């Protein structure tokens, strides 16, 4: 594999304030990325596979409405396209906030277009950094690309209709792991040009174990199953976040941190208790973020229990991955294992077998030293 420095000339960012960015996906996070990064002065090419939605956005002059604490204002994107090659051409940074189950399809679509030196940023990733890199290599690509994943989406956000993107708050700290780790300095420099709050969280596995979604959301979606199926609208972050659920979340997060420590990853671990407490260290969205989330009212919504992203992404992907890493590392994780079993039962599935795991990635047989080497050097 060529050293990354051989192909980086067009992606060197020293002194550059405007970055060429491709934003991939059609969900809340991707829309927030497109408008927020554009307003910050970057040149954003927005890709969705939904050609009809892109045609409608083109007809509206590629203009969306950003709504936040400053009010509402129109934001016009540099490009909106359903041609992923057009979106990726010349992009130093590729931001992909799409749900984890979409990562494999997006990676396969990117394969012919990726170039040395590009950085693919998954906020968050659930070990999607390795998954995407593996798809790239298996398809025969030799591009030396860095894949990075953060501990959370950089925005608490919801779309209001087709054209308005409401951002409740923005992340103030983004712990970010890079795969392979040998490309970390370059990857973080590119990411920080667009996300100054990105922090070094080590390698891709460390980044995956920073993901807050598989800690916050599995207790909410499983322990609120009754009211979710009973009520037409339910705010699992408000009425659904009761003391019993918070105690469960604390226990689950302690298991995540125990896994990180067993694998040699140091603090800060961004304990989730700080998300809920006004007195703890600053969490990823700053202090009191949970109160702002509840006050917005954007999360009082109709939920389809077995289809919701909190189940299909944070339980079937993120929590299954955490349980598999705990098993591999020999760390007891009874709360994570129990919640995964309950989610599986709700969906008439076995996420420990069908979800994203070290076994499904073909990595469960590695020793810890072999895993560290893989995370450092990447795939040959």
C-alpha positions as MATLAB code, in Angstrom:
seq = 'XXXXXXXXXXXXXXXXXXXXXXXXXXXXXXXXXXXXXXXXXXXXXXXXXXXXXXXXXXXXXXXXXXXXXXXXXXXXXXXXXXXXXXXXXXXXXXXXXXXXXXXXXXXXXXXXXXXXXXXXXXXXXXXXXXXXXXXXXXXXXXXXXXXXXXXXXXXXXXXXXXXXXXXXXXXXXXXXXXXXXXXXXXXXXXXXXXXXXXXXXXXXXXXXXXXXXXXXXXXXXXXXXXXXXXXXXXXXXXXXXXXXXXXXXXXXXXXXXXXXXXXXXXXXXXXXXXXXXXXXXXXXXXXXXXXXXXXXXXXXXXXXXXXXXXXXXXXXXXXXXXXXXXXXXXXXXXXXXXXXXXXXXXXXXXXXXXXXXXXXXXXXXXXXXXXXXXXXXXXX';
ca = [
       0.000    0.000    0.000;
       1.370    3.427   -0.894;
       2.218    5.764    1.946;
      -0.453    8.367    2.406;
       2.000   11.239    1.875;
       2.439   10.143   -1.748;
      -1.098   11.139   -2.700;
      -1.992   14.023   -0.445;
      -1.000   17.132   -2.334;
      -4.502   18.182   -3.330;
      -5.810   17.495    0.193;
      -3.242   19.452    2.219;
      -5.223   21.863    4.392;
      -2.671   24.003    6.213;
      -4.031   27.535    6.343;
      -7.160   26.575    4.417;
     -10.443   27.800    5.887;
     -12.846   26.358    3.296;
     -12.859   22.600    2.722;
     -14.256   20.578   -0.157;
     -16.749   18.280    1.565;
     -19.053   15.535    0.339;
     -22.022   14.800    2.617;
     -23.648   11.413    2.086;
     -27.118   10.263    3.139;
     -30.678   11.500    3.328;
     -31.499   11.432    7.047;
     -31.585   14.028    9.807;
     -27.832   14.015   10.395;
     -26.890   14.274    6.729;
     -29.217   17.229    6.183;
     -27.816   18.931    9.283;
     -24.278   18.346    8.021;
     -25.081   19.799    4.609;
     -26.585   23.057    5.886;
     -24.331   23.593    8.905;
     -21.070   22.971    7.057;
     -22.228   25.153    4.169;
     -23.080   28.004    6.529;
     -19.635   27.588    8.108;
     -18.115   28.454    4.724;
     -17.282   25.056    3.276;
     -18.055   23.893   -0.252;
     -20.544   21.052    0.249;
     -21.694   18.492   -2.320;
     -24.777   16.716   -0.935;
     -25.465   13.180   -2.163;
     -28.627   11.130   -1.768;
     -29.455    7.933   -3.626;
     -33.076    9.156   -3.846;
     -32.997   10.828   -7.270;
     -36.529   12.190   -6.859;
     -35.593   14.002   -3.654;
     -32.492   15.411   -5.327;
     -34.560   16.609   -8.310;
     -36.893   18.420   -5.914;
     -33.954   20.026   -4.112;
     -32.391   21.077   -7.430;
     -35.720   22.632   -8.431;
     -35.630   24.647   -5.204;
     -32.212   26.014   -6.096;
     -30.455   23.584   -3.734;
     -31.745   25.697   -0.860;
     -32.723   24.341    2.556;
     -33.809   26.183    5.704;
     -31.674   26.008    8.843;
     -33.492   26.564   12.139;
     -31.604   26.957   15.411;
     -31.292   29.351   18.349;
     -30.530   32.169   15.896;
     -33.847   31.682   14.090;
     -34.533   30.500   10.528;
     -32.576   31.325    7.379;
     -32.073   29.794    3.928;
     -28.847   27.969    3.126;
     -27.900   27.211   -0.486;
     -25.704   24.170   -1.068;
     -22.966   24.132   -3.689;
     -24.332   20.901   -5.174;
     -27.034   18.321   -4.625;
     -26.678   15.138   -6.663;
     -27.642   11.475   -6.879;
     -24.295   10.734   -8.622;
     -21.902    9.708   -5.854;
     -18.859   10.048   -8.103;
     -19.768   13.673   -8.752;
     -20.114   14.294   -5.021;
     -16.803   12.638   -4.093;
     -14.612   14.129   -6.817;
     -12.022   16.359   -5.166;
     -13.544   16.108   -1.682;
     -10.922   16.151    1.079;
     -13.541   15.153    3.660;
     -16.439   12.753    3.150;
     -19.006   13.053    5.941;
     -21.374   10.103    6.249;
     -23.817   10.455    9.165;
     -26.137    7.830    7.622;
     -27.437    5.086    9.952;
     -25.010    2.209   10.469;
     -27.112   -0.330    8.497;
     -26.594    1.828    5.384;
     -22.791    1.923    5.656;
     -22.076   -1.212    3.627;
     -24.162   -0.112    0.632;
     -22.629    3.366    0.716;
     -19.117    1.902    0.918;
     -19.747   -0.258   -2.139;
     -21.021    2.795   -4.019;
     -17.900    4.782   -3.067;
     -15.329    2.133   -4.064;
     -14.599    3.267   -7.674;
     -14.306    6.926   -6.687;
     -12.083    7.081   -3.587;
      -8.566    8.520   -3.894;
      -5.412    8.540   -1.759;
      -5.636   11.030    1.088;
      -9.393   11.318    1.349;
     -10.935   11.030    4.815;
     -14.283    9.326    5.423;
     -15.885   10.518    8.663;
     -18.659    8.491   10.303;
     -20.276   10.359   13.171;
     -20.934    7.904   14.789;
     -19.714    4.633   13.308;
     -20.275    1.429   15.369;
     -17.020    0.075   13.876;
     -18.139    1.175   10.415;
     -14.591    2.472    9.926;
     -13.312   -1.095    9.665;
     -16.382   -2.353    7.786;
     -16.044    0.276    5.055;
     -12.279   -0.189    4.747;
     -12.765   -3.953    4.386;
     -15.345   -3.463    1.623;
     -12.906   -1.137   -0.146;
     -10.080   -3.695   -0.033;
     -12.287   -6.667   -0.917;
     -13.407   -4.763   -4.029;
      -9.795   -4.390   -5.120;
      -9.285   -0.700   -4.338;
      -5.748    0.326   -3.371;
      -6.685    3.890   -2.365;
      -5.056    4.848    0.940;
      -8.114    6.302    2.666;
      -8.558    7.107    6.351;
     -11.840    6.109    7.979;
     -12.764    7.832   11.226;
     -15.691    7.558   13.615;
     -16.899    9.821   16.394;
     -18.730    9.160   19.635;
     -21.907   10.911   18.548;
     -23.651   12.805   15.794;
     -22.350   16.401   15.825;
     -25.908   17.730   16.116;
     -29.096   17.030   18.041;
     -31.324   17.520   15.035;
     -34.631   16.734   13.366;
     -36.076   17.612    9.971;
     -39.289   19.624    9.913;
     -40.874   18.643    6.628;
     -38.787   18.245    3.481;
     -36.791   21.468    3.598;
     -36.318   22.700    7.187;
     -33.581   21.287    9.412;
     -33.890   22.101   13.117;
     -30.675   21.904   15.145;
     -31.271   21.886   18.897;
     -27.587   21.925   19.845;
     -24.143   21.161   18.429;
     -21.463   18.907   19.845;
     -18.736   20.717   21.737;
     -16.505   17.625   21.987;
     -16.224   14.879   19.367;
     -13.964   12.006   20.469;
     -12.805   10.471   17.198;
     -10.986    7.223   16.432;
      -9.156    6.602   13.150;
      -8.654    3.426   11.106;
      -5.879    2.796   10.346;
      -4.201    4.612   13.217;
      -1.087    5.338   11.111;
      -3.199    7.936    9.244;
      -4.465    9.608   12.425;
      -2.586   12.908   12.174;
      -3.718   13.549    8.615;
      -7.298   12.405    9.292;
      -7.732   14.582   12.377;
      -6.288   17.604   10.581;
      -8.835   17.224    7.782;
     -11.735   16.566   10.156;
     -10.830   19.482   12.433;
     -10.887   21.866    9.457;
     -14.658   21.256    9.444;
     -15.233   20.081   13.039;
     -12.844   21.944   15.372;
     -14.291   20.043   18.356;
     -12.877   16.689   17.151;
     -10.643   15.088   19.785;
      -8.101   12.291   19.453;
      -9.690    9.041   20.690;
      -7.064    6.692   19.283;
      -7.840    3.908   16.843;
     -11.057    2.815   15.149;
     -11.992    0.277   17.824;
     -11.586    2.909   20.524;
     -13.775    5.244   18.457;
     -16.424    2.548   18.146;
     -16.407    2.066   21.926;
     -17.022    5.807   22.366;
     -20.368    5.571   20.554;
     -23.034    6.889   22.933;
     -26.022    5.628   20.930;
     -25.725    1.963   22.001;
     -25.696    3.158   25.626;
     -28.435    5.813   25.627;
     -30.927    4.185   23.298;
     -31.218    0.424   24.013;
     -32.647    0.953   27.531;
     -35.028    3.582   26.149;
     -36.327    1.506   23.240;
     -36.604   -1.815   25.129;
     -37.781   -0.648   28.560;
     -40.375    1.668   26.992;
     -41.741   -1.040   24.690;
     -45.185   -1.020   26.326;
     -45.923    2.725   26.086;
     -44.326    2.925   22.629;
     -46.796    0.359   21.313;
     -49.705    1.837   23.293;
     -49.423    5.588   22.674;
     -49.528    7.224   19.259;
     -46.750    9.654   20.248;
     -44.180    9.082   22.967;
     -41.085   11.020   24.022;
     -38.672    8.410   25.292;
     -36.238   11.143   26.345;
     -38.853   12.806   28.564;
     -41.503   10.523   30.091;
     -39.437    7.565   28.959;
     -36.340    8.528   30.930;
     -37.344    7.469   34.438;
     -34.990    6.703   37.373;
     -35.102    2.941   36.734;
     -34.000    3.486   33.145;
     -31.268    5.905   34.181;
     -29.915    3.335   36.653;
     -29.871    0.763   33.860;
     -28.080    3.197   31.556;
     -25.437    3.861   34.208;
     -24.842    0.115   34.619;
     -24.620   -0.372   30.851;
     -22.170    2.508   30.495;
     -20.008    1.088   33.281;
     -19.722   -2.115   31.231;
     -18.661   -0.116   28.144;
     -15.978    1.683   30.152;
     -14.796   -1.606   31.663;
     -14.326   -2.991   28.145;
     -12.356    0.097   27.105;
     -10.117   -0.140   30.154;
      -9.547   -3.877   29.660;
      -8.320   -3.141   26.129;
      -5.939   -0.454   27.354;
      -7.884    2.611   26.197;
      -7.445    5.482   28.610;
      -9.662    8.303   29.805;
     -11.564   10.370   28.976;
     -14.261    7.751   28.468;
     -17.070   10.355   28.299;
     -19.324    8.678   30.902;
     -22.951    9.123   29.976;
     -23.827   10.368   33.458;
     -22.266   13.683   32.418;
     -24.867   13.972   29.638;
     -27.633   14.059   32.240;
     -25.882   15.950   35.031;
     -25.270   19.716   35.231;
     -22.362   19.059   37.601;
     -20.217   16.518   35.719;
     -17.415   17.112   33.260;
     -18.448   18.571   29.922;
     -19.986   15.828   27.816;
     -20.063   15.681   23.994;
     -22.963   18.159   23.737;
     -21.898   20.191   26.754;
     -23.715   20.205   30.066;
     -27.541   20.183   30.311;
     -27.857   18.822   26.763;
     -30.548   16.367   27.838;
     -32.712   19.225   29.114;
     -32.363   21.081   25.809;
     -33.291   17.907   23.935;
     -36.480   17.459   26.005;
     -37.409   21.147   25.829;
     -37.249   21.155   22.021;
     -40.252   18.815   21.725;
     -38.757   17.334   18.545;
     -38.523   13.847   20.030;
     -42.236   13.482   20.853;
     -43.041   11.339   17.857;
     -44.713    8.237   16.529;
     -42.365    5.279   16.981;
     -42.550    1.908   15.267;
     -40.860   -0.207   17.911;
     -39.371   -2.933   15.721;
     -38.258   -0.576   12.937;
     -36.973    2.486   14.767;
     -33.325    3.462   14.368;
     -32.753    3.039   18.101;
     -33.588   -0.655   17.647;
     -32.120   -1.382   14.208;
     -28.967    0.693   14.644;
     -28.253    1.054   18.348;
     -29.381   -2.412   19.485;
     -28.902   -4.675   16.448;
     -25.639   -2.998   15.398;
     -24.083   -0.991   18.235;
     -25.107   -3.054   21.256;
     -24.442   -6.352   19.466;
     -20.969   -5.060   18.687;
     -20.332   -4.018   22.300;
     -21.431   -7.446   23.593;
     -19.187   -9.204   21.084;
     -16.162   -7.107   22.090;
     -16.884   -7.724   25.780;
     -17.026  -11.475   25.101;
     -13.779  -11.330   23.098;
     -12.036   -9.307   25.820;
     -13.334  -11.543   28.621;
     -15.183   -8.684   30.350;
     -18.560   -9.490   31.985;
     -21.365   -7.430   30.421;
     -24.635   -8.788   31.864;
     -26.647   -5.594   31.340;
     -25.594   -5.241   27.711;
     -26.185   -8.948   27.090;
     -29.627   -8.826   28.718;
     -30.776   -5.745   26.797;
     -29.550   -7.318   23.563;
     -31.601  -10.441   24.333;
     -34.714   -8.351   25.057;
     -34.303   -6.377   21.834;
     -33.867   -9.635   19.951;
     -37.054  -11.031   21.494;
     -39.028   -7.892   20.622;
     -37.930   -8.239   16.989;
     -38.162  -12.078   16.859;
     -34.468  -12.254   15.999;
     -31.112  -13.081   17.598;
     -28.987   -9.955   17.244;
     -26.002  -11.687   18.850;
     -25.916  -13.847   15.694;
     -27.432  -11.561   13.053;
     -26.106   -8.187   14.262;
     -22.754   -6.473   13.766;
     -20.175   -8.376   15.797;
     -16.507   -9.264   15.800;
     -17.616  -12.690   14.584;
     -19.487  -11.281   11.585;
     -16.437   -9.120   10.810;
     -14.173  -12.184   10.898;
     -12.090  -10.759   13.754;
     -13.138  -12.803   16.778;
     -10.158  -15.138   16.377;
      -7.557  -12.382   16.637;
      -5.353  -12.017   19.671;
      -5.179   -8.613   21.330;
      -1.770   -8.002   19.771;
      -3.097   -8.931   16.334;
      -6.049   -6.580   16.841;
      -3.735   -3.730   17.849;
      -1.594   -4.304   14.768;
      -4.668   -4.363   12.520;
      -5.974   -1.139   14.031;
      -2.538    0.493   13.576;
      -1.611   -0.604   10.066;
      -4.973   -1.325    8.427;
      -5.692   -3.854    5.701;
      -3.015   -4.814    3.214;
];
